[in-house]
Structures are given as structure tokens and as C-alpha cells.
Short mmCIF file of C-alpha atoms in Angstrom, two decimals:
data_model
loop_
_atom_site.label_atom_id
_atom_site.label_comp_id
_atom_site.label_asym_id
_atom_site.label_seq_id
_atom_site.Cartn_x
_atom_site.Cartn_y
_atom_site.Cartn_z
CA UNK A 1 92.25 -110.09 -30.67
CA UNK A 2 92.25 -108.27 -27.38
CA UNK A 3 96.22 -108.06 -27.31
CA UNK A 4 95.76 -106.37 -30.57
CA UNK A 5 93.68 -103.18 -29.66
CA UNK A 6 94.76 -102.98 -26.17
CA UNK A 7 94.27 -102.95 -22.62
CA UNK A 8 90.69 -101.82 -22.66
CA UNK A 9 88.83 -104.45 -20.97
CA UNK A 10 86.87 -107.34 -22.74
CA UNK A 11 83.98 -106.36 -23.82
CA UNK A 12 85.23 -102.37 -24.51
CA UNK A 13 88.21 -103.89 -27.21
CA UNK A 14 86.12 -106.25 -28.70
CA UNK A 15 83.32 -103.00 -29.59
CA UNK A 16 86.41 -101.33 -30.40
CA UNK A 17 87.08 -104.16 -32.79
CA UNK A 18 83.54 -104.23 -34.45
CA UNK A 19 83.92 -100.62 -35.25
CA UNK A 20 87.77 -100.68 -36.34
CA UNK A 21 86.46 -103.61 -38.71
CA UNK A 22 83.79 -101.62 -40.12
CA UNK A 23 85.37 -98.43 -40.83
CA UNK A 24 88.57 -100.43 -42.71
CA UNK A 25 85.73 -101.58 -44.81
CA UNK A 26 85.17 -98.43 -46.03
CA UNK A 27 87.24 -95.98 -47.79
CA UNK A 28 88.80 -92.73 -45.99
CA UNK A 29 86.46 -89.40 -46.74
CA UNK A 30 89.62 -88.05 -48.65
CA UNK A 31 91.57 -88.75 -51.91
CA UNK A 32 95.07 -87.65 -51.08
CA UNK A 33 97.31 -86.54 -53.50
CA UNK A 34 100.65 -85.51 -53.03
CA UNK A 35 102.16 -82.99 -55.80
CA UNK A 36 105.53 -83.22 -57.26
CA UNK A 37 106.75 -79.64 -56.13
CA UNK A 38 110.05 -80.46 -57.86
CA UNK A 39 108.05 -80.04 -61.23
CA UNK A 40 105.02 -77.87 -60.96
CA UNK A 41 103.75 -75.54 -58.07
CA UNK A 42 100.80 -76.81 -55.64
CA UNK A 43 98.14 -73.89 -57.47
CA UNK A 44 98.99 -75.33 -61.15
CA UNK A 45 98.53 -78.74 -60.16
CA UNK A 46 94.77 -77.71 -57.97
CA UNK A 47 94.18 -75.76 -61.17
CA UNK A 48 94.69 -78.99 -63.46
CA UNK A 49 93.05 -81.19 -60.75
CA UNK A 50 89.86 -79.00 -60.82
CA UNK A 51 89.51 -79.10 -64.48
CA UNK A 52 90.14 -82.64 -65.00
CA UNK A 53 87.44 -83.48 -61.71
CA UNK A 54 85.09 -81.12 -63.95
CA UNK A 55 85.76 -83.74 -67.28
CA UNK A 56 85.08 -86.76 -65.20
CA UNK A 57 82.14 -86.12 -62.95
CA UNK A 58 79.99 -84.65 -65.80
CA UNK A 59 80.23 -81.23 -64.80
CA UNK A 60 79.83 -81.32 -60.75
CA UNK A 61 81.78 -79.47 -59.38
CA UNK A 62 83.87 -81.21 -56.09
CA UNK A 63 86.69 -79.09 -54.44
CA UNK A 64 89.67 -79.33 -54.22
CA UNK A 65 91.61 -78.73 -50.50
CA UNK A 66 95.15 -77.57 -50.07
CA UNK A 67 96.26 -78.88 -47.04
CA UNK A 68 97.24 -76.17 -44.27
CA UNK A 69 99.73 -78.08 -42.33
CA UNK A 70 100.89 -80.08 -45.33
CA UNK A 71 101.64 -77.74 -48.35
CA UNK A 72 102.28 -80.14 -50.93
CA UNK A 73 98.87 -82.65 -50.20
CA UNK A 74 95.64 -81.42 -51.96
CA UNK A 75 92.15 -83.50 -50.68
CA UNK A 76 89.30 -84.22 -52.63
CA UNK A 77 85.72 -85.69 -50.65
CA UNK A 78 85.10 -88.66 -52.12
CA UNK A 79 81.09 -88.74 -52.32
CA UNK A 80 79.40 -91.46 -50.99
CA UNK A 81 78.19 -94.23 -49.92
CA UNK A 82 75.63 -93.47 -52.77
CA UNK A 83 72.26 -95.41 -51.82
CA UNK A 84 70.07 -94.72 -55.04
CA UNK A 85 71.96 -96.78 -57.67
CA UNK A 86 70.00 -99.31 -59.57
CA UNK A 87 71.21 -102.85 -59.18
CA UNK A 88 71.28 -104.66 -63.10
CA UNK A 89 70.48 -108.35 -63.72
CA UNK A 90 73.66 -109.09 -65.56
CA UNK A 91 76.45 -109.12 -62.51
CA UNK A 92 80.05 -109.57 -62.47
CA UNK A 93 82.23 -110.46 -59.80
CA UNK A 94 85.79 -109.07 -59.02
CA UNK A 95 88.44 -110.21 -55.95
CA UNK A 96 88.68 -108.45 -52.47
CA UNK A 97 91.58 -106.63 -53.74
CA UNK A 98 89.75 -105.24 -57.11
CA UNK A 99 86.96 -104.41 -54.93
CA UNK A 100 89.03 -101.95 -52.82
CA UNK A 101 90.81 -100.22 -55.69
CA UNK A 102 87.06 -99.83 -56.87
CA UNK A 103 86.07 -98.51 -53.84
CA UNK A 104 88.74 -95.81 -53.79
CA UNK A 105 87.83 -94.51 -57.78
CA UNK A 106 89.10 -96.86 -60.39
CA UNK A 107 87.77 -99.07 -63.21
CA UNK A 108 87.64 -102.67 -63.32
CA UNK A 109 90.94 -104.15 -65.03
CA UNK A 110 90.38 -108.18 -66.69
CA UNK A 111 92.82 -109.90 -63.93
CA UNK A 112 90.47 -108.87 -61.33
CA UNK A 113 87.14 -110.21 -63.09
CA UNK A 114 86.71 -113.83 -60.89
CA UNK A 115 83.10 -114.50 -62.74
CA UNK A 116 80.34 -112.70 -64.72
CA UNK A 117 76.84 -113.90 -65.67
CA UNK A 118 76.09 -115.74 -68.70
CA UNK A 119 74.52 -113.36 -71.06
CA UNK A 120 77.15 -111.02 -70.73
CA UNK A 121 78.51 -108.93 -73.61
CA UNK A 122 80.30 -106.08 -74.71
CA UNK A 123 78.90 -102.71 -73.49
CA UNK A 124 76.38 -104.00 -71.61
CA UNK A 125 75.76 -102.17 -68.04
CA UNK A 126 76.39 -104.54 -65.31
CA UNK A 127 76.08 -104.28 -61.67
CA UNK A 128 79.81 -105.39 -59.63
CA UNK A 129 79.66 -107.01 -56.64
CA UNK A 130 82.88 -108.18 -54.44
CA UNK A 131 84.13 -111.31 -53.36
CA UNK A 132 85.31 -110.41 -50.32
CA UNK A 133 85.58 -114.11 -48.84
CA UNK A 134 87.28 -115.55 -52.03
CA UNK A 135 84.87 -118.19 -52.28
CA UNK A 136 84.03 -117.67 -56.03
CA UNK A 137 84.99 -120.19 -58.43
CA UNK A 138 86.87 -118.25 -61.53
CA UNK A 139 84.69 -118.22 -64.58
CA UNK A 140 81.53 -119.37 -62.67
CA UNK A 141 78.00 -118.22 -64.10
CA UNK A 142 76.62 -116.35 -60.92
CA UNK A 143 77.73 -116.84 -57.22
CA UNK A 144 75.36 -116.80 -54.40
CA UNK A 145 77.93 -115.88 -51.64
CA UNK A 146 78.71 -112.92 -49.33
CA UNK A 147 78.89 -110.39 -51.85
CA UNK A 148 79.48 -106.05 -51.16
CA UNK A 149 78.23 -104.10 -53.80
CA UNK A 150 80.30 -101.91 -55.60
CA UNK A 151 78.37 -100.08 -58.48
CA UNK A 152 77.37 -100.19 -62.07
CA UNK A 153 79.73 -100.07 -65.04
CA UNK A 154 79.92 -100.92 -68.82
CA UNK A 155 81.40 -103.78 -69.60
CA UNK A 156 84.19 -103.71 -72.37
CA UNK A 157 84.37 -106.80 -73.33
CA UNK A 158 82.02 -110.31 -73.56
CA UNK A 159 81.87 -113.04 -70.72
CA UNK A 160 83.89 -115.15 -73.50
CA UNK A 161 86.46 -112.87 -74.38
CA UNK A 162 87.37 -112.63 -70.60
CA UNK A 163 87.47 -116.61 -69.69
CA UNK A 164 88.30 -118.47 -73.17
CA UNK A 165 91.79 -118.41 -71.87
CA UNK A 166 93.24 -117.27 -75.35
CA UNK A 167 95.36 -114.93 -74.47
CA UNK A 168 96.36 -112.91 -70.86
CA UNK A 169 93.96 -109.76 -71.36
CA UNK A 170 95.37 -106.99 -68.98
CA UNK A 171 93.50 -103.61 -70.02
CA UNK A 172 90.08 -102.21 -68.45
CA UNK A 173 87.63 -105.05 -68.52
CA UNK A 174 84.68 -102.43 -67.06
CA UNK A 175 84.46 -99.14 -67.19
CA UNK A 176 82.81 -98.14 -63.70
CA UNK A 177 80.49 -95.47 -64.43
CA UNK A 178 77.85 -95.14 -61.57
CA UNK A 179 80.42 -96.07 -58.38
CA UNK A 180 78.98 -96.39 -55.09
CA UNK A 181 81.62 -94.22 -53.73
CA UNK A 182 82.40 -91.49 -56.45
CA UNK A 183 86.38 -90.88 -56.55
CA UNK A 184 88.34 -89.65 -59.33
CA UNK A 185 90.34 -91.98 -61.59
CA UNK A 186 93.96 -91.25 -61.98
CA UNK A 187 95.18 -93.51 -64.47
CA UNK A 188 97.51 -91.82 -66.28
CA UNK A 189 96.03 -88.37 -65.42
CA UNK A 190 99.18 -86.14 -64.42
CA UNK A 191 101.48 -88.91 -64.05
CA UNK A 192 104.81 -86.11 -63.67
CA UNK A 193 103.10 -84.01 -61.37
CA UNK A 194 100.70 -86.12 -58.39
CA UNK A 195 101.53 -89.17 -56.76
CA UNK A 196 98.46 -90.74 -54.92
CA UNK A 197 99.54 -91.34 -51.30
CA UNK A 198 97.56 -91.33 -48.20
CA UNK A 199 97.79 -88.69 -45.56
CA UNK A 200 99.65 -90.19 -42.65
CA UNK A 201 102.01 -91.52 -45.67
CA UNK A 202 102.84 -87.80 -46.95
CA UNK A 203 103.38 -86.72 -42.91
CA UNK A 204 105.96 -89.22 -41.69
CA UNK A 205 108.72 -87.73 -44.72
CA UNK A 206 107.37 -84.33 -43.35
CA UNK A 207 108.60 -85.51 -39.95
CA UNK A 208 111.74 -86.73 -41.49
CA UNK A 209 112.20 -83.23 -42.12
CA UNK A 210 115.28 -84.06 -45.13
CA UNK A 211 116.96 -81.15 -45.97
CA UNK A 212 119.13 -80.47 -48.80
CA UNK A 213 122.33 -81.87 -49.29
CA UNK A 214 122.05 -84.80 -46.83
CA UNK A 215 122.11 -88.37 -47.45
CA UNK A 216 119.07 -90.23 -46.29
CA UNK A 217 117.99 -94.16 -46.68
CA UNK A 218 114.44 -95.02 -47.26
CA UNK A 219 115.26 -98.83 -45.65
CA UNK A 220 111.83 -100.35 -47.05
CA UNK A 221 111.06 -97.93 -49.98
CA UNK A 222 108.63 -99.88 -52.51
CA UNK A 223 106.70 -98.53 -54.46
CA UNK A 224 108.70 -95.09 -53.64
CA UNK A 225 105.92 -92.56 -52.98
CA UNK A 226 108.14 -91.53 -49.38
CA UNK A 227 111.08 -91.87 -51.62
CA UNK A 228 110.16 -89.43 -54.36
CA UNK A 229 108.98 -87.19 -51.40
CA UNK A 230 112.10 -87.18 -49.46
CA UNK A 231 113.85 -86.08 -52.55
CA UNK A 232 111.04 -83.51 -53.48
CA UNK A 233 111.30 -81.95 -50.20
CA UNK A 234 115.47 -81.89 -50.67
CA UNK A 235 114.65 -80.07 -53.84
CA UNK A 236 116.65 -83.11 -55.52
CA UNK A 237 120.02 -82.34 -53.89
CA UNK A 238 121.57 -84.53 -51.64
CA UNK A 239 121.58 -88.40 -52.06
CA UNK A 240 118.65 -90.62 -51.58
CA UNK A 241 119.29 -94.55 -51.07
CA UNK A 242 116.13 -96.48 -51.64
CA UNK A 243 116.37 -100.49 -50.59
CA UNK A 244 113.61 -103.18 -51.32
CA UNK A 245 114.30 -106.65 -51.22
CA UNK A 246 111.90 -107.89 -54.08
CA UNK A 247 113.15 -106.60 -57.30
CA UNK A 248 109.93 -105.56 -59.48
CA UNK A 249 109.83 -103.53 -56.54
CA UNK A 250 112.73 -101.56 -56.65
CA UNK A 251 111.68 -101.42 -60.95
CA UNK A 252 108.86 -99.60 -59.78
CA UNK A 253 111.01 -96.95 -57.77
CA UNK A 254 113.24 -96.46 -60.43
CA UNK A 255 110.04 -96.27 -62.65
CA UNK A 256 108.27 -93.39 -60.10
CA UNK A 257 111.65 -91.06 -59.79
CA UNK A 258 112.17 -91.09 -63.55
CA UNK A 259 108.37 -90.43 -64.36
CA UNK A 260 108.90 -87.63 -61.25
CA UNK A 261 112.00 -86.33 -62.81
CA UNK A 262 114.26 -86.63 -59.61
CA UNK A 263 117.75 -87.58 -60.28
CA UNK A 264 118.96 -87.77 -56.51
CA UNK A 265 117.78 -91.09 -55.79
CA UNK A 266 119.30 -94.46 -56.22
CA UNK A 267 117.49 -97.60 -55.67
CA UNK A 268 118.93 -101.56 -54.85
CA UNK A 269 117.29 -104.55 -54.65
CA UNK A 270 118.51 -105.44 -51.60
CA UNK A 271 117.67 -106.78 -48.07
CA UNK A 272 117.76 -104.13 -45.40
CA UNK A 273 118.02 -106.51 -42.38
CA UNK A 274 121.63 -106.74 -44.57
CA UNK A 275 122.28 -103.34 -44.98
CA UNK A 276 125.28 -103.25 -42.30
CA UNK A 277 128.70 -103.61 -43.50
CA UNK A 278 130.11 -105.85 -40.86
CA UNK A 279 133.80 -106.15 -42.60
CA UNK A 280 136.42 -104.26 -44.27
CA UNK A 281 137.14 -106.73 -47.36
CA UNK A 282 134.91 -105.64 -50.17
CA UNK A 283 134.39 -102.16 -51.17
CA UNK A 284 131.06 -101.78 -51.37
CA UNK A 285 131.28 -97.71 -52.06
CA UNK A 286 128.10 -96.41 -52.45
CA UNK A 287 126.11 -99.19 -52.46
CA UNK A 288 124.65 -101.79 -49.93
CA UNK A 289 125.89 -102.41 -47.47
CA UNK A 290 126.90 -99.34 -45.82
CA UNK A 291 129.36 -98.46 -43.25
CA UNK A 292 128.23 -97.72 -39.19
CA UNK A 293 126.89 -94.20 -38.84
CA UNK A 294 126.53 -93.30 -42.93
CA UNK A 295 123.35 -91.56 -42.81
CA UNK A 296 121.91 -88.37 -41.68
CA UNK A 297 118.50 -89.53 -41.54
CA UNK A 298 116.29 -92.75 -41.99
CA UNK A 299 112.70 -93.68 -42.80
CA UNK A 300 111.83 -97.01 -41.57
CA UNK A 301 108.31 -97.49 -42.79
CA UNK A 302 108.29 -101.15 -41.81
CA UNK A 303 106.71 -104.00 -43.11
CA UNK A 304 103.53 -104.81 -40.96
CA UNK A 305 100.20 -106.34 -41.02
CA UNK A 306 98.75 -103.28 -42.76
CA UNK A 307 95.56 -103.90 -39.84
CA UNK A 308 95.12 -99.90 -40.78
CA UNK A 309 94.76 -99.55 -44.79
CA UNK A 310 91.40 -99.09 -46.12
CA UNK A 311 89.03 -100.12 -47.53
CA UNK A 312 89.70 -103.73 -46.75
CA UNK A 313 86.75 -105.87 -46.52
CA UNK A 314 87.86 -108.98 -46.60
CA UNK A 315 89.06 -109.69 -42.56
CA UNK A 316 91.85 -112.34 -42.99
CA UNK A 317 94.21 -111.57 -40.30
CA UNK A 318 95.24 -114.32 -37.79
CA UNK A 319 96.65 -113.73 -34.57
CA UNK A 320 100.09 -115.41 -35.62
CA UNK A 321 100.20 -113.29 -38.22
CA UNK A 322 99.65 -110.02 -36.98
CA UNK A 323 102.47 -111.46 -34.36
CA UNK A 324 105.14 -112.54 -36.62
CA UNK A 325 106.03 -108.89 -37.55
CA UNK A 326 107.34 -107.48 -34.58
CA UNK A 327 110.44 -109.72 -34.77
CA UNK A 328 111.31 -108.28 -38.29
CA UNK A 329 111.00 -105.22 -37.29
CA UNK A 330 113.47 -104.95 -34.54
CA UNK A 331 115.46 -106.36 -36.87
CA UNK A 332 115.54 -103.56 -39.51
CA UNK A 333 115.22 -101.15 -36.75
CA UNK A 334 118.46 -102.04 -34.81
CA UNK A 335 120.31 -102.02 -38.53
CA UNK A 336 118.83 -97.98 -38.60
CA UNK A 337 120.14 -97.43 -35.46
CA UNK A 338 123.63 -98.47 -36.30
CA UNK A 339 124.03 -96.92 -40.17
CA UNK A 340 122.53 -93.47 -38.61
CA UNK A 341 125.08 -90.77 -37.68
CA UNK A 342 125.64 -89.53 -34.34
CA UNK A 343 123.12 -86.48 -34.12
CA UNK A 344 120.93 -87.87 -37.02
CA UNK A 345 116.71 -88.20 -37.01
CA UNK A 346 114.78 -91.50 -37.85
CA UNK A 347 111.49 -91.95 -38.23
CA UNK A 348 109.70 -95.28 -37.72
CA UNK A 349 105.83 -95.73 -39.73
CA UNK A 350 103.91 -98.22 -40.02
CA UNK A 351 99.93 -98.66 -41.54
CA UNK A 352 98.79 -100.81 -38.71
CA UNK A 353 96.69 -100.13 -35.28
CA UNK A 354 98.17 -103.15 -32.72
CA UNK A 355 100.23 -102.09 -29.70
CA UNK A 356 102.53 -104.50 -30.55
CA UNK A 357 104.23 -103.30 -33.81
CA UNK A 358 104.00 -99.28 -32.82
CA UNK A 359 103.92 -98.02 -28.92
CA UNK A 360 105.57 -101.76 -28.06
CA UNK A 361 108.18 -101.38 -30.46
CA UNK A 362 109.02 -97.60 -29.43
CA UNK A 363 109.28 -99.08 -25.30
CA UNK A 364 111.66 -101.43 -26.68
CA UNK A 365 113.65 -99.01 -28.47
CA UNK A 366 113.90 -96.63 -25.73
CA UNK A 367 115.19 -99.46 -23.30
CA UNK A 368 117.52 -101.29 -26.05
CA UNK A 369 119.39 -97.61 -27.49
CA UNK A 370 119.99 -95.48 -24.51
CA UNK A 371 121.43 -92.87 -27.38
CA UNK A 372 117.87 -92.73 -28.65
CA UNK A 373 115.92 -90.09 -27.71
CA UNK A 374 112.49 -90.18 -28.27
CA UNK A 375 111.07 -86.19 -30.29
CA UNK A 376 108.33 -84.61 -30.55
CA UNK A 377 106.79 -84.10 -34.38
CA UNK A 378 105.98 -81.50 -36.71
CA UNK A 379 103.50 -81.33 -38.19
CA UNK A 380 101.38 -82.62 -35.90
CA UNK A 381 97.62 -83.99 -37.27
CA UNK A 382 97.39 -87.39 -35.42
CA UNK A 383 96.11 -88.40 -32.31
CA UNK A 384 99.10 -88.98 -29.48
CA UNK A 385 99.86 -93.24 -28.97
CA UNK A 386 98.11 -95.95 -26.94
CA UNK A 387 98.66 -96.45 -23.42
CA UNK A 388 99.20 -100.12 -22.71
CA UNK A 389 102.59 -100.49 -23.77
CA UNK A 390 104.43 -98.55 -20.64
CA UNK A 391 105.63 -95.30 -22.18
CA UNK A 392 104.81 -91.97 -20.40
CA UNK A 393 102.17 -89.39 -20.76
CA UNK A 394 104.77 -87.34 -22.17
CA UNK A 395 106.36 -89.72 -24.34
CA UNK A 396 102.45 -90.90 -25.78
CA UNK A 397 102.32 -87.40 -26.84
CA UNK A 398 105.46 -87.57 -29.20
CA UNK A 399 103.94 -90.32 -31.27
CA UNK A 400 101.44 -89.41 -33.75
CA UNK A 401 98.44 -92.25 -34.32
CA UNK A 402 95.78 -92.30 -36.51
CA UNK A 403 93.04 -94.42 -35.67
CA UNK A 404 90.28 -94.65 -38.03
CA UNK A 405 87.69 -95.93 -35.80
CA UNK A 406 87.95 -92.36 -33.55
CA UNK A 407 85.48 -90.35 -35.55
CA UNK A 408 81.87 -92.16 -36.89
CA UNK A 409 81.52 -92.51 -40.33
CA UNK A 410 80.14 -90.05 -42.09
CA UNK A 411 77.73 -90.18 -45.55
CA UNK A 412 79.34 -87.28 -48.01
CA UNK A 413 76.96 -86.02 -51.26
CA UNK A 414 77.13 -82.85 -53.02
CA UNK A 415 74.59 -80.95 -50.52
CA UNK A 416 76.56 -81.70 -47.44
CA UNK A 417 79.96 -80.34 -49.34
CA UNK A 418 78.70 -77.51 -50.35
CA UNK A 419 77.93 -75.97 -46.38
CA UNK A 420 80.80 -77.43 -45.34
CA UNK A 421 83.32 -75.18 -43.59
CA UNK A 422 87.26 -75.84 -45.26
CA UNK A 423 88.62 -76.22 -41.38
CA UNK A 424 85.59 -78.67 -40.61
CA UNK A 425 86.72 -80.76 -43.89
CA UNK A 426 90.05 -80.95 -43.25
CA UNK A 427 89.57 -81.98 -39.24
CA UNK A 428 87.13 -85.12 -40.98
CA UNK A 429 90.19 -85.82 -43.58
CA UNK A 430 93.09 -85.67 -40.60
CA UNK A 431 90.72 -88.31 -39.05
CA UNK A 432 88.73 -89.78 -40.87
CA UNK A 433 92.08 -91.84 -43.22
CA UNK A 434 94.10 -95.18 -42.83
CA UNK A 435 95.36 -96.19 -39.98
CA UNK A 436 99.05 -95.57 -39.23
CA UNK A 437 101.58 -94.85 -36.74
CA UNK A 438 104.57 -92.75 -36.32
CA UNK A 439 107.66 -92.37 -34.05
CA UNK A 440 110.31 -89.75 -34.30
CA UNK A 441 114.26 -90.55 -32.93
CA UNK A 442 117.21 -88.67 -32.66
CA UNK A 443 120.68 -90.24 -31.76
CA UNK A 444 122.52 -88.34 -29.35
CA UNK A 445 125.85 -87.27 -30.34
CA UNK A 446 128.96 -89.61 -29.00
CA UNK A 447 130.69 -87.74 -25.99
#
């Protein structure tokens, strides 16, 4: 555990550790959504935003934030942790992974329902609790574990018709309507014009910087909210490649640019620790692999233990597995290296706080590439990187990390937004979001 914060000192990383773990168990103060400027303008979409907030909060009336540094992100406060909601008899239980969707504004779907009580039935209101240690048996009658409360919602359908087994039900099993934390819902609520994505997400394909006309890979790209940016921000021209190695994946990029209406990108199911052409015999034009030095920028938003996405509740990491990334990652990086051009920018994210798969990774870089050159970032909302891993001052200030256990948690309602300064909200929503980590290359040209 200590190797994973860093070289604090005993007793200062494992503090550090209780109050990482407690703030990933609650959601950031900020919905983030990023608009589709290829479709609609940033005021139409706030305009749209506001009136739809209006229709599902019953009239209150939360703002809506434009970003300053990032023009196309809009925030909303999420309001909360509400403390006066009355808990119901009649309970139902959902999985870890329900229980954070919940947590960050939507309803409860049937696949996430692991037990309700007894006497349940059709529009009753029940009170949802989650299982955050898995321990509850599907289709028990109550459950007496460690449980996190989660709200009251109607139920839309009966304890039988979710567990007789009939037939796979898929659609909104309860309809949350007093949440603990209050967040909007965005099913299917502007689905051409926002993309939900979380703040550091939208910044690292701001720091990519594409430009129009270029030809850019996006090396791990599902589920293609980076990917749909990139070609947003390239105003659709240019060529986009978009890999993922598991193919509903992929389906679900293809699905995102259509629904987005951006033409410029083309996605493949397809390994990206592969993505180097290594021969001459097949012609491969255009698709995977590539040739040495084919792109003018790359996003490598690695795969990693995701130690910095919130809410997560359930703590399940264990050290082996927070250590079998780094591996991979060199992996896919050195692959980056080699398909970017001489001159050409990449960018390496990932959602995670340890030293290991960020500041470790860039000292390794640095020392395997000599024609990498490590660049500052704009824009620049993060905190600078970790000492611990042997990179300079200067170099720690390059990096952008966001660390959600730098600022205390903080209890939103409606009387604390409505004094709040706009520069004081957006300083809490810079901070106060997942954790994530970003690095910013630049090849030097060939002499």
C-alpha cells in the first residue's frame, strides 16, 4: 500500500490512504458534460441543460457552469450528501457497481437489483441500499451486511417479476426519486449534443491539442468519449483511428460517432500492443497495423487500475493487481513511440493515483526515448506530479495530477450554491473530481 501513494513515510501514506479511500467513495462535486460543438454551440446546449435540470428537480433551480479554461465542458453541483431522507421498511439491494451509477444521478436498471424484501410490489417506495462487499445472495429476502445507503425510489416492478427468472428484464427496475446525492439523469436526454465525461477526461484531448487535417490514433479508445472529442476539436477533418481490443467495445465507438454525427473517425477491433507493422508483405492500407512514424499525434489513455474513478466504494484492489499494469503499459507506450512522426505530440492518461503507472512510467520514458521530450500543458487545472519517482522539479511541473484526496470534502445544498462565487465553484470542481494523471511528449525531429 505504501509503494502505492508514495514516499511519504509510514504512518503519513497510510492517513493519506484513509482519506484517498474515503473521498473515492464519494462522488466528485461536479457533473461534467462535454458538448458536441460539431453540432450545437456551448450557449444552446446550457440553454437546453437549464431547462431540462428545471423538468427534473421539480422546479429548483441548479446552475449551470461553462468552464473558463475548457470551452466545451459545462458543470453542474451535484447536491448532497442529503441527510434528511426517510429510510422505508421495504429495502432493495443493488451491486457496488449499480450503487455508483446511483450515486452519480441515475435510476436503478433490473440487472443491478441483487435482492429486495418480501412484500415488495409495484410502485411501492423503497429505500436502496448497496452491496458494496458483494456478499448478498441474489434474490435473498433482506441482507444484514455492510450496506451504504443510497436513497428512496419507486419501484417499477414486484419482487416476483424481478427474480421468477422468466425472462432477462433489462429496463428501469426503480425509479430513484429522493437520491442521497441529487444529480441529473441523462438517459437519453440530448444524446447528439452532450457526452458525459469527467473533467481530467475532457483536458488530456485538450492537451492533445488535434488540429484539423491531421491524422491522430486514440490507441485504447473504448467507449470513445476522447475519440469523439479529438474529432470535435478537428472540426471533423482529418482522420481519426480509434483501436480497442474487445469488440462490443469498438460497437460502442462506432455507436457514439454516429449518434455525434462525426464522420472522421474509424474504429478496429484490434490489439494496440499489435498496432506496429513489422513487415512489408501484407498491405494493410489504412488499417491496423500501421507503418513506423504514421501519426501526427497519439492519445494513450492506458489501461490501469482505475485507483482514481469515483465513487467506488467497494475497495477491492490487491497489490498484484495494481502492479500488473505497468508492464502493459510500456508496452503500448513503446508501440506510440514508434507509429508517431518525427515532430509529433503524445499524450499519456491514465484514472489512477500510484507512482508506479504515472510519474514512474514518465522516468522510464524519458530514460528509454532520448527523442522524447517531456512539454509543458495547456490548459493547465491539475496539480503538478509526485515526487518519489526521480523526475525534476521542473519536469513534476509538466505533468498535470489530480488527486482527489487534496481538498476536504465538502456538503453542497441549495443555500450554499446560491452564495457561491462562479471562480470559487469552479476551483472545488478542478479539485474536487476523479483521480487522473497526464503526461505530454513531443518527438524530436530526426537530424
Amino acid at each position: 500500500m505504501i509503494q502505492i501513494v508514495s514516499a511519504l513515510g509510514k504512518e503519513a501514506a497510510e492517513r493519506k490512504f484513509e482519506t484517498l479511500l474515503n473521498h473515492l467513495s464519494h462522488p466528485p462535486s461536479f457533473t461534467t458534460v462535454r458538448v458536441n460543438t460539431h453540432l450545437a454551440s456551448v450557449q444552446h446546449v446550457k440553454n437546453l441543460l437549464l431547462d431540462e435540470l428545471q423538468k427534473q428537480f421539480n422546479g429548483l433551480s441548479v446552475p449551470v457552469l461553462q468552464h473558463p479554461d475548457l470551452q466545451d465542458v459545462l458543470l453542474i453541483p451535484v447536491i448532497g450528501p442529503r441527510k434528511n431522507i426517510r429510510k422505508q421498511q421495504c429495502e432493495a439491494i443493488v451491486g457496488a457497481q449499480c450503487g455508483s451509477a446511483v450515486l452519480r444521478g441515475a435510476h436503478v436498471y433490473v440487472p443491478g437489483i441483487v435482492s429486495a424484501s418480501k412484500f415488495m410490489k409495484a410502485g411501492d417506495v423503497i429505500s436502496v441500499y448497496s452491496d458494496i462487499k458483494g456478499k448478498c445472495k441474489r434474490g435473498a429476502k433482506e441482507f444484514d451486511g455492510t450496506k451504504v445507503f443510497l436513497g428512496n425510489g419507486i419501484s417499477e416492478l414486484s419482487r416476483r417479476e424481478i427474480f421468477s427468472g422468466l425472462h432477462e428484464l433489462k429496463g428501469v427496475g426503480i425509479r430513484m426519486t429522493e437520491p442521497v446525492y441529487l444529480s441529473p439523469s441523462f438517459d437519453k436526454v440530448l444524446p447528439s449534443y452532450i457526452f458525459l465525461q469527467n473533467l481530467p477526461s475532457a483536458l488530456a484531448t485538450h492537451v492533445l491539442d488535434p488540429q484539423p487535417g491531421e491524422k491522430i490514433l486514440d490507441l485504447c479508445a473504448a467507449p470513445g468519449g476522447k475519440t469523439t472529442h479529438i474529432a470535435a476539436l478537428m472540426h471533423d477533418q482529418g482522420e481519426v483511428i480509434a483501436l480497442d481490443k474487445i469488440s462490443n467495445k469498438v460497437e460502442k465507438i462506432k455507436q457514439n460517432a454516429l449518434l455525434l454525427g462525426l464522420n472522421s473517425i474509424r474504429a478496429f477491433c484490434f490489439d494496440g500492443t499489435k498496432a506496429l507493422k513489422l513487415d512489408m508483405v501484407k498491405n494493410t492500407e489504412g488499417e491496423p497495423p500501421f507503418l513506423p512514424e504514421s501519426f501526427d499525434r497519439i492519445l494513450l489513455d492506458a489501461p490501469c487500475s482505475g485507483m482514481g474513478q469515483r465513487p467506488n466504494m467497494a475497495c477491492s484492489w490487491t497489490l498484484k493487481e495494481v502492479t500488473s499494469y505497468q508492464p502493459l503499459q510500456r508496452k503500448l507506450f513503446t508501440v506510440a513511440v514508434k507509429l508517431l512522426k518525427p515532430g509529433g505530440v503524445l499524450v499519456y492518461s491514465t484514472c489512477t493515483i500510484t507512482l508506479a503507472e504515472n510519474e514512474e512510467q514518465v522516468a522510464w520514458a524519458l530514460a528509454t526515448f532520448p527523442d522524447l521530450q517531456l512539454q509543458p500543458q495547456e490548459p493547465r487545472i491539475g496539480g503538478e506530479g509526485m515526487m518519489g519517482a526521480g523526475l525534476s522539479l521542473e519536469q513534476l511541473k509538466q505533468l498535470q495530477r489530480f488527486d482527489p484526496s487534496a481538498v476536504p470534502l465538502q456538503d453542497t445544498d441549495m443555500d450554499s450554491l446560491r452564495d457561491a462565487r462562479i471562480e470559487d465553484m469552479v476551483r472545488l470542481a478542478n479539485n474536487d473530481c476523479i483521480g487522473f494523471f497526464i503526461a505530454k511528449f513531443v518527438k524530436c525531429k530526426s537530424t
